PDB file of C-alpha atoms in Angstrom:
ATOM      1  CA  UNK A   1     -99.500 -20.358  62.692  1.00  0.00           C
ATOM      2  CA  UNK A   2     -99.870 -16.686  61.889  1.00  0.00           C
ATOM      3  CA  UNK A   3     -96.330 -16.176  63.027  1.00  0.00           C
ATOM      4  CA  UNK A   4     -95.085 -18.841  60.651  1.00  0.00           C
ATOM      5  CA  UNK A   5     -96.869 -17.196  57.736  1.00  0.00           C
ATOM      6  CA  UNK A   6     -95.324 -13.875  58.638  1.00  0.00           C
ATOM      7  CA  UNK A   7     -91.905 -15.511  58.906  1.00  0.00           C
ATOM      8  CA  UNK A   8     -92.467 -17.344  55.595  1.00  0.00           C
ATOM      9  CA  UNK A   9     -93.452 -14.061  53.917  1.00  0.00           C
ATOM     10  CA  UNK A  10     -90.329 -12.413  55.355  1.00  0.00           C
ATOM     11  CA  UNK A  11     -88.185 -15.287  54.124  1.00  0.00           C
ATOM     12  CA  UNK A  12     -89.724 -15.036  50.651  1.00  0.00           C
ATOM     13  CA  UNK A  13     -89.239 -11.269  50.580  1.00  0.00           C
ATOM     14  CA  UNK A  14     -85.660 -11.701  51.713  1.00  0.00           C
ATOM     15  CA  UNK A  15     -85.049 -14.283  49.017  1.00  0.00           C
ATOM     16  CA  UNK A  16     -86.573 -12.060  46.323  1.00  0.00           C
ATOM     17  CA  UNK A  17     -84.512  -9.089  47.466  1.00  0.00           C
ATOM     18  CA  UNK A  18     -81.407 -11.249  47.598  1.00  0.00           C
ATOM     19  CA  UNK A  19     -82.024 -12.519  44.041  1.00  0.00           C
ATOM     20  CA  UNK A  20     -82.564  -8.960  42.813  1.00  0.00           C
ATOM     21  CA  UNK A  21     -79.349  -7.800  44.494  1.00  0.00           C
ATOM     22  CA  UNK A  22     -77.367 -10.726  43.047  1.00  0.00           C
ATOM     23  CA  UNK A  23     -78.723 -10.063  39.545  1.00  0.00           C
ATOM     24  CA  UNK A  24     -77.881  -6.375  39.928  1.00  0.00           C
ATOM     25  CA  UNK A  25     -74.326  -7.190  41.058  1.00  0.00           C
ATOM     26  CA  UNK A  26     -73.841  -9.588  38.134  1.00  0.00           C
ATOM     27  CA  UNK A  27     -75.062  -6.944  35.672  1.00  0.00           C
ATOM     28  CA  UNK A  28     -72.702  -4.379  37.207  1.00  0.00           C
ATOM     29  CA  UNK A  29     -69.812  -6.850  36.989  1.00  0.00           C
ATOM     30  CA  UNK A  30     -70.425  -7.444  33.281  1.00  0.00           C
ATOM     31  CA  UNK A  31     -70.760  -3.725  32.644  1.00  0.00           C
ATOM     32  CA  UNK A  32     -67.493  -3.087  34.491  1.00  0.00           C
ATOM     33  CA  UNK A  33     -65.676  -5.779  32.497  1.00  0.00           C
ATOM     34  CA  UNK A  34     -66.988  -4.314  29.242  1.00  0.00           C
ATOM     35  CA  UNK A  35     -65.896  -0.805  30.202  1.00  0.00           C
ATOM     36  CA  UNK A  36     -62.497  -2.088  31.325  1.00  0.00           C
ATOM     37  CA  UNK A  37     -61.944  -3.775  27.955  1.00  0.00           C
ATOM     38  CA  UNK A  38     -62.972  -0.617  26.105  1.00  0.00           C
ATOM     39  CA  UNK A  39     -60.639   1.416  28.290  1.00  0.00           C
ATOM     40  CA  UNK A  40     -57.690  -0.851  27.477  1.00  0.00           C
ATOM     41  CA  UNK A  41     -58.528  -0.679  23.770  1.00  0.00           C
ATOM     42  CA  UNK A  42     -58.683   3.117  23.879  1.00  0.00           C
ATOM     43  CA  UNK A  43     -55.368   3.303  25.757  1.00  0.00           C
ATOM     44  CA  UNK A  44     -53.752   1.161  23.062  1.00  0.00           C
ATOM     45  CA  UNK A  45     -55.209   3.353  20.318  1.00  0.00           C
ATOM     46  CA  UNK A  46     -54.000   6.460  22.142  1.00  0.00           C
ATOM     47  CA  UNK A  47     -50.464   5.062  22.312  1.00  0.00           C
ATOM     48  CA  UNK A  48     -50.575   4.291  18.592  1.00  0.00           C
ATOM     49  CA  UNK A  49     -51.800   7.793  17.780  1.00  0.00           C
ATOM     50  CA  UNK A  50     -49.105   9.351  19.975  1.00  0.00           C
ATOM     51  CA  UNK A  51     -46.456   7.247  18.226  1.00  0.00           C
ATOM     52  CA  UNK A  52     -47.816   8.351  14.852  1.00  0.00           C
ATOM     53  CA  UNK A  53     -47.754  11.996  15.967  1.00  0.00           C
ATOM     54  CA  UNK A  54     -44.119  11.625  17.050  1.00  0.00           C
ATOM     55  CA  UNK A  55     -43.246  10.022  13.718  1.00  0.00           C
ATOM     56  CA  UNK A  56     -44.984  12.796  11.782  1.00  0.00           C
ATOM     57  CA  UNK A  57     -43.200  15.491  13.820  1.00  0.00           C
ATOM     58  CA  UNK A  58     -39.863  13.876  13.004  1.00  0.00           C
ATOM     59  CA  UNK A  59     -40.833  13.781   9.327  1.00  0.00           C
ATOM     60  CA  UNK A  60     -41.829  17.451   9.519  1.00  0.00           C
ATOM     61  CA  UNK A  61     -38.428  18.339  11.027  1.00  0.00           C
ATOM     62  CA  UNK A  62     -36.649  16.417   8.268  1.00  0.00           C
ATOM     63  CA  UNK A  63     -38.659  18.256   5.631  1.00  0.00           C
ATOM     64  CA  UNK A  64     -37.828  21.612   7.230  1.00  0.00           C
ATOM     65  CA  UNK A  65     -34.125  20.734   7.118  1.00  0.00           C
ATOM     66  CA  UNK A  66     -34.435  19.629   3.503  1.00  0.00           C
ATOM     67  CA  UNK A  67     -36.261  22.864   2.652  1.00  0.00           C
ATOM     68  CA  UNK A  68     -33.435  24.890   4.192  1.00  0.00           C
ATOM     69  CA  UNK A  69     -30.819  22.786   2.356  1.00  0.00           C
ATOM     70  CA  UNK A  70     -32.605  23.336  -0.962  1.00  0.00           C
ATOM     71  CA  UNK A  71     -32.176  27.082  -0.478  1.00  0.00           C
ATOM     72  CA  UNK A  72     -28.372  26.792  -0.118  1.00  0.00           C
ATOM     73  CA  UNK A  73     -25.869  27.550  -2.843  1.00  0.00           C
ATOM     74  CA  UNK A  74     -24.321  24.104  -2.374  1.00  0.00           C
ATOM     75  CA  UNK A  75     -27.576  22.363  -3.364  1.00  0.00           C
ATOM     76  CA  UNK A  76     -28.113  24.631  -6.368  1.00  0.00           C
ATOM     77  CA  UNK A  77     -24.584  24.015  -7.657  1.00  0.00           C
ATOM     78  CA  UNK A  78     -24.819  20.272  -7.095  1.00  0.00           C
ATOM     79  CA  UNK A  79     -28.173  20.039  -8.867  1.00  0.00           C
ATOM     80  CA  UNK A  80     -27.007  22.216 -11.779  1.00  0.00           C
ATOM     81  CA  UNK A  81     -23.947  20.026 -12.245  1.00  0.00           C
ATOM     82  CA  UNK A  82     -25.627  16.628 -11.821  1.00  0.00           C
ATOM     83  CA  UNK A  83     -28.874  17.219 -13.686  1.00  0.00           C
ATOM     84  CA  UNK A  84     -27.972  19.796 -16.283  1.00  0.00           C
ATOM     85  CA  UNK A  85     -24.217  19.401 -16.652  1.00  0.00           C
ATOM     86  CA  UNK A  86     -23.617  23.087 -15.940  1.00  0.00           C
ATOM     87  CA  UNK A  87     -20.154  24.128 -14.757  1.00  0.00           C
ATOM     88  CA  UNK A  88     -18.404  27.342 -13.852  1.00  0.00           C
ATOM     89  CA  UNK A  89     -16.108  28.761 -16.519  1.00  0.00           C
ATOM     90  CA  UNK A  90     -12.770  26.978 -16.393  1.00  0.00           C
ATOM     91  CA  UNK A  91     -14.240  24.063 -14.407  1.00  0.00           C
ATOM     92  CA  UNK A  92     -14.063  20.515 -15.742  1.00  0.00           C
ATOM     93  CA  UNK A  93     -16.166  17.515 -14.864  1.00  0.00           C
ATOM     94  CA  UNK A  94     -14.250  14.279 -14.413  1.00  0.00           C
ATOM     95  CA  UNK A  95     -16.186  11.074 -14.680  1.00  0.00           C
ATOM     96  CA  UNK A  96     -14.839   7.712 -13.621  1.00  0.00           C
ATOM     97  CA  UNK A  97     -15.120   4.659 -15.824  1.00  0.00           C
ATOM     98  CA  UNK A  98     -17.769   2.106 -14.939  1.00  0.00           C
TER      99      UNK A  98
END
């Protein structure tokens, strides 16, 4: 009889420990799934930011080229002719009919 009580107590302890372990594993599984989803979201955001950085670098390069072009004599002459109608002496501006 005493042996059965001891065995019953051991079985109950085992069951309690087993339930605690199962609950702990389930909590860890949910935590892992949550972290995995956050990780995927952050990876996606990182890719978007990297794409934006690449786009902005390309825009920066274009602006540098435009800045250099603006400093050229060709740009100055073209702008003076188109916007202000200025010409070199002896030069004539021919306009086509619309």
